Amino acid sequence: RMSMIIYENTIKSKGSLVGEFGDGMFILFGDNAPDMLKDYCYGIDVVPTNATIEVGHKLKVDGEEFEILGVGDVAEKNLVDLGHLTVHFSGDLDSLLPGAIVVENKSCPKIDINTKITIEKLN
């Protein structure tokens, strides 16, 4: 099956408190993360998307696939401008925040330095 890479990045740092959220969510942020948030974030380089992130696309964490169920209004803009994205593994669209995406309700895999994050559209 063919896929198109919408977004691709690699974790380059992690804050001291990233584990506080358990396996229900994670936060990405570029180099200019605010100090109060930095400890809770995985650091990435700010890179553009190749197309619009949409419901039905797959978020992959080191190759493990999660269907995207909801995309907040400013999620893509924040990701492209700031490297900032919150990912909720809740399947719960009622709690979708403007800067977040919600994926299916599964546990988030372990994320570490060099973990690859991609968003793909499967044709």
mmCIF file of N, CA and C in Angstrom:
data_model
loop_
_atom_site.group_PDB
_atom_site.id
_atom_site.type_symbol
_atom_site.label_atom_id
_atom_site.label_comp_id
_atom_site.label_asym_id
_atom_site.label_seq_id
_atom_site.Cartn_x
_atom_site.Cartn_y
_atom_site.Cartn_z
ATOM 1 N N ARG A 1 0.834 -1.197 0.000
ATOM 2 C CA ARG A 1 0.000 0.000 0.000
ATOM 3 C C ARG A 1 0.867 1.244 0.000
ATOM 4 N N MET A 2 0.491 2.153 -0.853
ATOM 5 C CA MET A 2 1.265 3.375 -1.014
ATOM 6 C C MET A 2 0.879 4.368 0.068
ATOM 7 N N SER A 3 1.851 5.153 0.479
ATOM 8 C CA SER A 3 1.514 6.210 1.408
ATOM 9 C C SER A 3 2.285 7.460 1.038
ATOM 10 N N MET A 4 1.729 8.594 1.448
ATOM 11 C CA MET A 4 2.385 9.872 1.232
ATOM 12 C C MET A 4 2.753 10.422 2.598
ATOM 13 N N ILE A 5 4.001 10.837 2.751
ATOM 14 C CA ILE A 5 4.435 11.419 4.020
ATOM 15 C C ILE A 5 3.937 12.862 4.098
ATOM 16 N N ILE A 6 3.086 13.142 5.072
ATOM 17 C CA ILE A 6 2.582 14.499 5.270
ATOM 18 C C ILE A 6 3.541 15.284 6.167
ATOM 19 N N TYR A 7 4.139 14.581 7.127
ATOM 20 C CA TYR A 7 5.013 15.230 8.102
ATOM 21 C C TYR A 7 5.973 14.183 8.645
ATOM 22 N N GLU A 8 7.189 14.615 8.892
ATOM 23 C CA GLU A 8 8.201 13.674 9.370
ATOM 24 C C GLU A 8 9.172 14.411 10.281
ATOM 25 N N ASN A 9 9.470 13.825 11.426
ATOM 26 C CA ASN A 9 10.407 14.463 12.330
ATOM 27 C C ASN A 9 11.019 13.427 13.255
ATOM 28 N N THR A 10 12.092 13.812 13.937
ATOM 29 C CA THR A 10 12.784 12.920 14.857
ATOM 30 C C THR A 10 12.979 13.640 16.183
ATOM 31 N N ILE A 11 12.668 12.952 17.263
ATOM 32 C CA ILE A 11 12.826 13.547 18.590
ATOM 33 C C ILE A 11 14.313 13.780 18.868
ATOM 34 N N LYS A 12 14.653 15.000 19.277
ATOM 35 C CA LYS A 12 16.068 15.290 19.531
ATOM 36 C C LYS A 12 16.370 15.587 20.998
ATOM 37 N N SER A 13 15.332 15.815 21.787
ATOM 38 C CA SER A 13 15.554 16.036 23.217
ATOM 39 C C SER A 13 14.266 15.711 23.957
ATOM 40 N N LYS A 14 14.386 15.521 25.266
ATOM 41 C CA LYS A 14 13.167 15.332 26.039
ATOM 42 C C LYS A 14 13.269 15.996 27.390
ATOM 43 N N GLY A 15 12.170 16.629 27.786
ATOM 44 C CA GLY A 15 12.126 17.320 29.065
ATOM 45 C C GLY A 15 12.134 16.330 30.224
ATOM 46 N N SER A 16 12.496 16.836 31.406
ATOM 47 C CA SER A 16 12.639 15.961 32.572
ATOM 48 C C SER A 16 11.307 15.421 33.077
ATOM 49 N N LEU A 17 10.193 16.025 32.666
ATOM 50 C CA LEU A 17 8.884 15.615 33.185
ATOM 51 C C LEU A 17 7.967 15.014 32.116
ATOM 52 N N VAL A 18 8.545 14.551 30.998
ATOM 53 C CA VAL A 18 7.692 14.028 29.917
ATOM 54 C C VAL A 18 6.846 12.840 30.373
ATOM 55 N N GLY A 19 7.293 12.125 31.381
ATOM 56 C CA GLY A 19 6.543 10.963 31.847
ATOM 57 C C GLY A 19 5.302 11.290 32.652
ATOM 58 N N GLU A 20 5.119 12.560 33.004
ATOM 59 C CA GLU A 20 4.010 12.960 33.868
ATOM 60 C C GLU A 20 2.640 12.649 33.264
ATOM 61 N N PHE A 21 2.562 12.585 31.944
ATOM 62 C CA PHE A 21 1.276 12.366 31.287
ATOM 63 C C PHE A 21 0.961 10.880 31.103
ATOM 64 N N GLY A 22 1.872 10.011 31.537
ATOM 65 C CA GLY A 22 1.652 8.592 31.310
ATOM 66 C C GLY A 22 1.673 8.298 29.818
ATOM 67 N N ASP A 23 0.907 7.283 29.393
ATOM 68 C CA ASP A 23 0.936 6.937 27.972
ATOM 69 C C ASP A 23 -0.302 7.456 27.253
ATOM 70 N N GLY A 24 -0.938 8.480 27.806
ATOM 71 C CA GLY A 24 -2.154 9.028 27.212
ATOM 72 C C GLY A 24 -1.941 10.197 26.277
ATOM 73 N N MET A 25 -0.771 10.813 26.336
ATOM 74 C CA MET A 25 -0.517 11.973 25.474
ATOM 75 C C MET A 25 0.972 12.280 25.422
ATOM 76 N N PHE A 26 1.356 13.049 24.410
ATOM 77 C CA PHE A 26 2.701 13.632 24.412
ATOM 78 C C PHE A 26 2.654 14.992 23.751
ATOM 79 N N ILE A 27 3.671 15.800 24.042
ATOM 80 C CA ILE A 27 3.747 17.160 23.510
ATOM 81 C C ILE A 27 5.079 17.330 22.784
ATOM 82 N N LEU A 28 4.985 17.834 21.560
ATOM 83 C CA LEU A 28 6.172 18.186 20.789
ATOM 84 C C LEU A 28 6.356 19.703 20.842
ATOM 85 N N PHE A 29 7.613 20.145 20.813
ATOM 86 C CA PHE A 29 7.859 21.584 20.752
ATOM 87 C C PHE A 29 9.220 21.837 20.133
ATOM 88 N N GLY A 30 9.312 22.892 19.337
ATOM 89 C CA GLY A 30 10.590 23.305 18.757
ATOM 90 C C GLY A 30 11.480 23.931 19.823
ATOM 91 N N ASP A 31 12.588 24.519 19.379
ATOM 92 C CA ASP A 31 13.600 25.026 20.301
ATOM 93 C C ASP A 31 13.115 26.167 21.178
ATOM 94 N N ASN A 32 12.054 26.854 20.760
ATOM 95 C CA ASN A 32 11.619 28.027 21.528
ATOM 96 C C ASN A 32 10.444 27.711 22.452
ATOM 97 N N ALA A 33 10.385 26.490 22.962
ATOM 98 C CA ALA A 33 9.333 26.147 23.922
ATOM 99 C C ALA A 33 9.431 27.055 25.142
ATOM 100 N N PRO A 34 8.283 27.540 25.648
ATOM 101 C CA PRO A 34 8.329 28.364 26.860
ATOM 102 C C PRO A 34 8.883 27.575 28.045
ATOM 103 N N ASP A 35 9.593 28.261 28.916
ATOM 104 C CA ASP A 35 10.267 27.593 30.031
ATOM 105 C C ASP A 35 9.312 26.741 30.867
ATOM 106 N N MET A 36 8.101 27.235 31.094
ATOM 107 C CA MET A 36 7.186 26.496 31.964
ATOM 108 C C MET A 36 6.696 25.207 31.308
ATOM 109 N N LEU A 37 6.818 25.132 29.995
ATOM 110 C CA LEU A 37 6.356 23.940 29.267
ATOM 111 C C LEU A 37 7.485 22.986 28.908
ATOM 112 N N LYS A 38 8.684 23.535 28.798
ATOM 113 C CA LYS A 38 9.823 22.798 28.235
ATOM 114 C C LYS A 38 10.030 21.419 28.872
ATOM 115 N N ASP A 39 9.885 21.351 30.185
ATOM 116 C CA ASP A 39 10.144 20.098 30.898
ATOM 117 C C ASP A 39 9.158 18.997 30.513
ATOM 118 N N TYR A 40 8.013 19.386 29.964
ATOM 119 C CA TYR A 40 6.964 18.422 29.624
ATOM 120 C C TYR A 40 6.991 18.015 28.153
ATOM 121 N N CYS A 41 7.945 18.572 27.402
ATOM 122 C CA CYS A 41 7.927 18.406 25.945
ATOM 123 C C CYS A 41 9.072 17.549 25.423
ATOM 124 N N TYR A 42 8.796 16.917 24.280
ATOM 125 C CA TYR A 42 9.841 16.319 23.453
ATOM 126 C C TYR A 42 10.265 17.375 22.437
ATOM 127 N N GLY A 43 11.578 17.587 22.331
ATOM 128 C CA GLY A 43 12.082 18.625 21.438
ATOM 129 C C GLY A 43 12.282 18.119 20.018
ATOM 130 N N ILE A 44 11.888 18.950 19.057
ATOM 131 C CA ILE A 44 12.059 18.623 17.639
ATOM 132 C C ILE A 44 12.530 19.866 16.888
ATOM 133 N N ASP A 45 13.025 19.671 15.672
ATOM 134 C CA ASP A 45 13.284 20.800 14.792
ATOM 135 C C ASP A 45 11.960 21.237 14.180
ATOM 136 N N VAL A 46 11.855 22.519 13.863
ATOM 137 C CA VAL A 46 10.654 23.034 13.205
ATOM 138 C C VAL A 46 10.770 22.735 11.711
ATOM 139 N N VAL A 47 9.865 21.920 11.200
ATOM 140 C CA VAL A 47 9.870 21.576 9.775
ATOM 141 C C VAL A 47 8.456 21.726 9.218
ATOM 142 N N PRO A 48 8.342 21.983 7.916
ATOM 143 C CA PRO A 48 7.018 22.157 7.318
ATOM 144 C C PRO A 48 6.293 20.833 7.094
ATOM 145 N N THR A 49 4.998 20.949 6.869
ATOM 146 C CA THR A 49 4.228 19.791 6.420
ATOM 147 C C THR A 49 4.230 19.785 4.891
ATOM 148 N N ASN A 50 4.005 18.608 4.308
ATOM 149 C CA ASN A 50 3.957 18.486 2.847
ATOM 150 C C ASN A 50 2.542 18.608 2.305
ATOM 151 N N ALA A 51 1.569 18.546 3.198
ATOM 152 C CA ALA A 51 0.159 18.653 2.832
ATOM 153 C C ALA A 51 -0.603 18.879 4.128
ATOM 154 N N THR A 52 -1.901 19.124 4.015
ATOM 155 C CA THR A 52 -2.718 19.386 5.193
ATOM 156 C C THR A 52 -2.944 18.107 5.994
ATOM 157 N N ILE A 53 -2.804 18.213 7.317
ATOM 158 C CA ILE A 53 -3.074 17.075 8.198
ATOM 159 C C ILE A 53 -4.586 16.929 8.344
ATOM 160 N N GLU A 54 -5.085 15.737 8.071
ATOM 161 C CA GLU A 54 -6.532 15.529 8.070
ATOM 162 C C GLU A 54 -6.932 14.285 8.846
ATOM 163 N N VAL A 55 -8.186 14.286 9.270
ATOM 164 C CA VAL A 55 -8.773 13.097 9.885
ATOM 165 C C VAL A 55 -8.637 11.932 8.912
ATOM 166 N N GLY A 56 -8.264 10.765 9.432
ATOM 167 C CA GLY A 56 -8.072 9.598 8.577
ATOM 168 C C GLY A 56 -6.618 9.327 8.267
ATOM 169 N N HIS A 57 -5.767 10.346 8.420
ATOM 170 C CA HIS A 57 -4.335 10.114 8.264
ATOM 171 C C HIS A 57 -3.828 9.267 9.424
ATOM 172 N N LYS A 58 -2.633 8.712 9.259
ATOM 173 C CA LYS A 58 -2.033 7.877 10.295
ATOM 174 C C LYS A 58 -0.870 8.619 10.946
ATOM 175 N N LEU A 59 -0.903 8.665 12.272
ATOM 176 C CA LEU A 59 0.260 9.104 13.029
ATOM 177 C C LEU A 59 1.086 7.871 13.321
ATOM 178 N N LYS A 60 2.380 7.937 13.034
ATOM 179 C CA LYS A 60 3.244 6.800 13.337
ATOM 180 C C LYS A 60 4.312 7.214 14.332
ATOM 181 N N VAL A 61 4.488 6.391 15.354
ATOM 182 C CA VAL A 61 5.549 6.581 16.349
ATOM 183 C C VAL A 61 6.477 5.384 16.187
ATOM 184 N N ASP A 62 7.662 5.628 15.619
ATOM 185 C CA ASP A 62 8.580 4.534 15.278
ATOM 186 C C ASP A 62 7.862 3.411 14.526
ATOM 187 N N GLY A 63 6.997 3.793 13.600
ATOM 188 C CA GLY A 63 6.350 2.794 12.745
ATOM 189 C C GLY A 63 5.044 2.252 13.278
ATOM 190 N N GLU A 64 4.748 2.467 14.564
ATOM 191 C CA GLU A 64 3.460 2.001 15.097
ATOM 192 C C GLU A 64 2.371 3.000 14.714
ATOM 193 N N GLU A 65 1.283 2.477 14.128
ATOM 194 C CA GLU A 65 0.266 3.330 13.505
ATOM 195 C C GLU A 65 -0.904 3.649 14.409
ATOM 196 N N PHE A 66 -1.348 4.899 14.354
ATOM 197 C CA PHE A 66 -2.533 5.349 15.080
ATOM 198 C C PHE A 66 -3.365 6.199 14.138
ATOM 199 N N GLU A 67 -4.638 5.881 14.015
ATOM 200 C CA GLU A 67 -5.482 6.683 13.134
ATOM 201 C C GLU A 67 -5.808 8.020 13.774
ATOM 202 N N ILE A 68 -5.703 9.092 12.988
ATOM 203 C CA ILE A 68 -6.041 10.431 13.466
ATOM 204 C C ILE A 68 -7.555 10.616 13.365
ATOM 205 N N LEU A 69 -8.188 10.908 14.498
ATOM 206 C CA LEU A 69 -9.645 11.032 14.576
ATOM 207 C C LEU A 69 -10.106 12.484 14.612
ATOM 208 N N GLY A 70 -9.232 13.360 15.084
ATOM 209 C CA GLY A 70 -9.592 14.775 15.174
ATOM 210 C C GLY A 70 -8.358 15.650 15.084
ATOM 211 N N VAL A 71 -8.492 16.789 14.399
ATOM 212 C CA VAL A 71 -7.377 17.731 14.235
ATOM 213 C C VAL A 71 -7.860 19.109 14.669
ATOM 214 N N GLY A 72 -7.222 19.663 15.703
ATOM 215 C CA GLY A 72 -7.611 20.993 16.191
ATOM 216 C C GLY A 72 -7.367 22.079 15.160
ATOM 217 N N ASP A 73 -8.091 23.185 15.315
ATOM 218 C CA ASP A 73 -8.064 24.282 14.332
ATOM 219 C C ASP A 73 -6.674 24.840 14.071
ATOM 220 N N VAL A 74 -5.844 24.913 15.096
ATOM 221 C CA VAL A 74 -4.518 25.516 14.918
ATOM 222 C C VAL A 74 -3.390 24.495 15.087
ATOM 223 N N ALA A 75 -3.746 23.217 15.120
ATOM 224 C CA ALA A 75 -2.740 22.170 15.353
ATOM 225 C C ALA A 75 -1.645 22.209 14.293
ATOM 226 N N GLU A 76 -2.053 22.260 13.031
ATOM 227 C CA GLU A 76 -1.047 22.243 11.965
ATOM 228 C C GLU A 76 -0.240 23.530 11.925
ATOM 229 N N LYS A 77 -0.906 24.655 12.101
ATOM 230 C CA LYS A 77 -0.203 25.949 12.115
ATOM 231 C C LYS A 77 0.852 25.970 13.217
ATOM 232 N N ASN A 78 0.480 25.534 14.429
ATOM 233 C CA ASN A 78 1.440 25.512 15.541
ATOM 234 C C ASN A 78 2.602 24.568 15.257
ATOM 235 N N LEU A 79 2.283 23.428 14.642
ATOM 236 C CA LEU A 79 3.316 22.447 14.337
ATOM 237 C C LEU A 79 4.332 23.030 13.344
ATOM 238 N N VAL A 80 3.815 23.675 12.309
ATOM 239 C CA VAL A 80 4.681 24.235 11.266
ATOM 240 C C VAL A 80 5.447 25.463 11.762
ATOM 241 N N ASP A 81 4.774 26.328 12.533
ATOM 242 C CA ASP A 81 5.399 27.585 12.984
ATOM 243 C C ASP A 81 6.331 27.384 14.178
ATOM 244 N N LEU A 82 5.925 26.509 15.108
ATOM 245 C CA LEU A 82 6.609 26.400 16.405
ATOM 246 C C LEU A 82 7.158 25.008 16.695
ATOM 247 N N GLY A 83 6.787 24.034 15.862
ATOM 248 C CA GLY A 83 7.117 22.648 16.190
ATOM 249 C C GLY A 83 6.261 22.135 17.331
ATOM 250 N N HIS A 84 5.122 22.813 17.572
ATOM 251 C CA HIS A 84 4.309 22.488 18.747
ATOM 252 C C HIS A 84 3.066 21.695 18.357
ATOM 253 N N LEU A 85 2.924 20.526 18.991
ATOM 254 C CA LEU A 85 1.737 19.705 18.775
ATOM 255 C C LEU A 85 1.507 18.858 20.023
ATOM 256 N N THR A 86 0.255 18.792 20.447
ATOM 257 C CA THR A 86 -0.125 17.872 21.520
ATOM 258 C C THR A 86 -0.901 16.732 20.888
ATOM 259 N N VAL A 87 -0.532 15.498 21.232
ATOM 260 C CA VAL A 87 -1.202 14.315 20.697
ATOM 261 C C VAL A 87 -1.874 13.579 21.851
ATOM 262 N N HIS A 88 -3.182 13.406 21.742
ATOM 263 C CA HIS A 88 -3.962 12.685 22.760
ATOM 264 C C HIS A 88 -4.336 11.305 22.233
ATOM 265 N N PHE A 89 -4.012 10.286 23.002
ATOM 266 C CA PHE A 89 -4.325 8.905 22.630
ATOM 267 C C PHE A 89 -5.607 8.471 23.340
ATOM 268 N N SER A 90 -6.652 9.287 23.208
ATOM 269 C CA SER A 90 -7.866 9.070 24.000
ATOM 270 C C SER A 90 -9.038 8.592 23.159
ATOM 271 N N GLY A 91 -8.985 8.875 21.848
ATOM 272 C CA GLY A 91 -10.141 8.607 21.008
ATOM 273 C C GLY A 91 -11.307 9.515 21.315
ATOM 274 N N ASP A 92 -11.109 10.499 22.198
ATOM 275 C CA ASP A 92 -12.204 11.333 22.707
ATOM 276 C C ASP A 92 -12.217 12.690 22.018
ATOM 277 N N LEU A 93 -13.151 12.873 21.090
ATOM 278 C CA LEU A 93 -13.199 14.117 20.328
ATOM 279 C C LEU A 93 -13.823 15.259 21.123
ATOM 280 N N ASP A 94 -14.521 14.952 22.208
ATOM 281 C CA ASP A 94 -15.121 16.011 23.025
ATOM 282 C C ASP A 94 -14.055 16.884 23.669
ATOM 283 N N SER A 95 -12.870 16.308 23.860
ATOM 284 C CA SER A 95 -11.811 17.059 24.543
ATOM 285 C C SER A 95 -10.774 17.586 23.559
ATOM 286 N N LEU A 96 -11.116 17.645 22.271
ATOM 287 C CA LEU A 96 -10.155 18.114 21.263
ATOM 288 C C LEU A 96 -9.863 19.599 21.463
ATOM 289 N N LEU A 97 -8.596 19.908 21.690
ATOM 290 C CA LEU A 97 -8.164 21.294 21.870
ATOM 291 C C LEU A 97 -7.651 21.849 20.543
ATOM 292 N N PRO A 98 -7.682 23.194 20.380
ATOM 293 C CA PRO A 98 -7.303 23.787 19.090
ATOM 294 C C PRO A 98 -5.914 23.393 18.611
ATOM 295 N N GLY A 99 -4.959 23.216 19.533
ATOM 296 C CA GLY A 99 -3.590 22.915 19.137
ATOM 297 C C GLY A 99 -3.240 21.445 19.193
ATOM 298 N N ALA A 100 -4.257 20.601 19.251
ATOM 299 C CA ALA A 100 -4.009 19.173 19.472
ATOM 300 C C ALA A 100 -4.577 18.317 18.354
ATOM 301 N N ILE A 101 -4.102 17.077 18.302
ATOM 302 C CA ILE A 101 -4.792 16.059 17.517
ATOM 303 C C ILE A 101 -5.166 14.912 18.454
ATOM 304 N N VAL A 102 -6.262 14.262 18.130
ATOM 305 C CA VAL A 102 -6.716 13.096 18.882
ATOM 306 C C VAL A 102 -6.576 11.876 17.979
ATOM 307 N N VAL A 103 -5.936 10.835 18.499
ATOM 308 C CA VAL A 103 -5.832 9.581 17.765
ATOM 309 C C VAL A 103 -6.619 8.513 18.506
ATOM 310 N N GLU A 104 -6.685 7.335 17.896
ATOM 311 C CA GLU A 104 -7.472 6.260 18.490
ATOM 312 C C GLU A 104 -6.974 5.915 19.892
ATOM 313 N N ASN A 105 -7.864 5.328 20.669
ATOM 314 C CA ASN A 105 -7.592 5.046 22.075
ATOM 315 C C ASN A 105 -6.714 3.811 22.220
ATOM 316 N N LYS A 106 -5.410 4.041 22.139
ATOM 317 C CA LYS A 106 -4.425 2.982 22.363
ATOM 318 C C LYS A 106 -3.308 3.607 23.180
ATOM 319 N N SER A 107 -2.497 2.781 23.827
ATOM 320 C CA SER A 107 -1.383 3.329 24.599
ATOM 321 C C SER A 107 -0.320 3.903 23.675
ATOM 322 N N CYS A 108 0.209 5.034 24.070
ATOM 323 C CA CYS A 108 1.306 5.635 23.332
ATOM 324 C C CYS A 108 2.569 4.816 23.534
ATOM 325 N N PRO A 109 3.259 4.477 22.455
ATOM 326 C CA PRO A 109 4.523 3.747 22.598
ATOM 327 C C PRO A 109 5.564 4.605 23.315
ATOM 328 N N LYS A 110 6.622 3.969 23.760
ATOM 329 C CA LYS A 110 7.709 4.697 24.415
ATOM 330 C C LYS A 110 8.365 5.638 23.399
ATOM 331 N N ILE A 111 8.573 6.859 23.823
ATOM 332 C CA ILE A 111 9.212 7.859 22.973
ATOM 333 C C ILE A 111 10.533 8.248 23.606
ATOM 334 N N ASP A 112 11.565 8.342 22.798
ATOM 335 C CA ASP A 112 12.877 8.699 23.320
ATOM 336 C C ASP A 112 13.638 9.502 22.267
ATOM 337 N N ILE A 113 14.846 9.895 22.596
ATOM 338 C CA ILE A 113 15.692 10.562 21.607
ATOM 339 C C ILE A 113 15.791 9.640 20.380
ATOM 340 N N ASN A 114 15.675 10.227 19.194
ATOM 341 C CA ASN A 114 15.737 9.520 17.906
ATOM 342 C C ASN A 114 14.469 8.767 17.532
ATOM 343 N N THR A 115 13.427 8.812 18.375
ATOM 344 C CA THR A 115 12.130 8.259 17.947
ATOM 345 C C THR A 115 11.645 9.050 16.741
ATOM 346 N N LYS A 116 11.146 8.325 15.746
ATOM 347 C CA LYS A 116 10.673 8.956 14.522
ATOM 348 C C LYS A 116 9.159 9.152 14.582
ATOM 349 N N ILE A 117 8.728 10.367 14.331
ATOM 350 C CA ILE A 117 7.298 10.711 14.311
ATOM 351 C C ILE A 117 6.929 11.050 12.866
ATOM 352 N N THR A 118 5.963 10.347 12.319
ATOM 353 C CA THR A 118 5.503 10.695 10.969
ATOM 354 C C THR A 118 3.988 10.769 10.942
ATOM 355 N N ILE A 119 3.482 11.549 10.017
ATOM 356 C CA ILE A 119 2.055 11.549 9.700
ATOM 357 C C ILE A 119 1.959 11.195 8.232
ATOM 358 N N GLU A 120 1.169 10.169 7.948
ATOM 359 C CA GLU A 120 1.092 9.666 6.579
ATOM 360 C C GLU A 120 -0.348 9.593 6.103
ATOM 361 N N LYS A 121 -0.500 9.768 4.819
ATOM 362 C CA LYS A 121 -1.778 9.546 4.172
ATOM 363 C C LYS A 121 -1.649 8.273 3.380
ATOM 364 N N LEU A 122 -2.514 7.318 3.680
ATOM 365 C CA LEU A 122 -2.472 6.031 2.964
ATOM 366 C C LEU A 122 -3.412 6.115 1.778
ATOM 367 N N ASN A 123 -2.896 5.740 0.622
ATOM 368 C CA ASN A 123 -3.735 5.814 -0.586
ATOM 369 C C ASN A 123 -4.550 4.536 -0.763
#
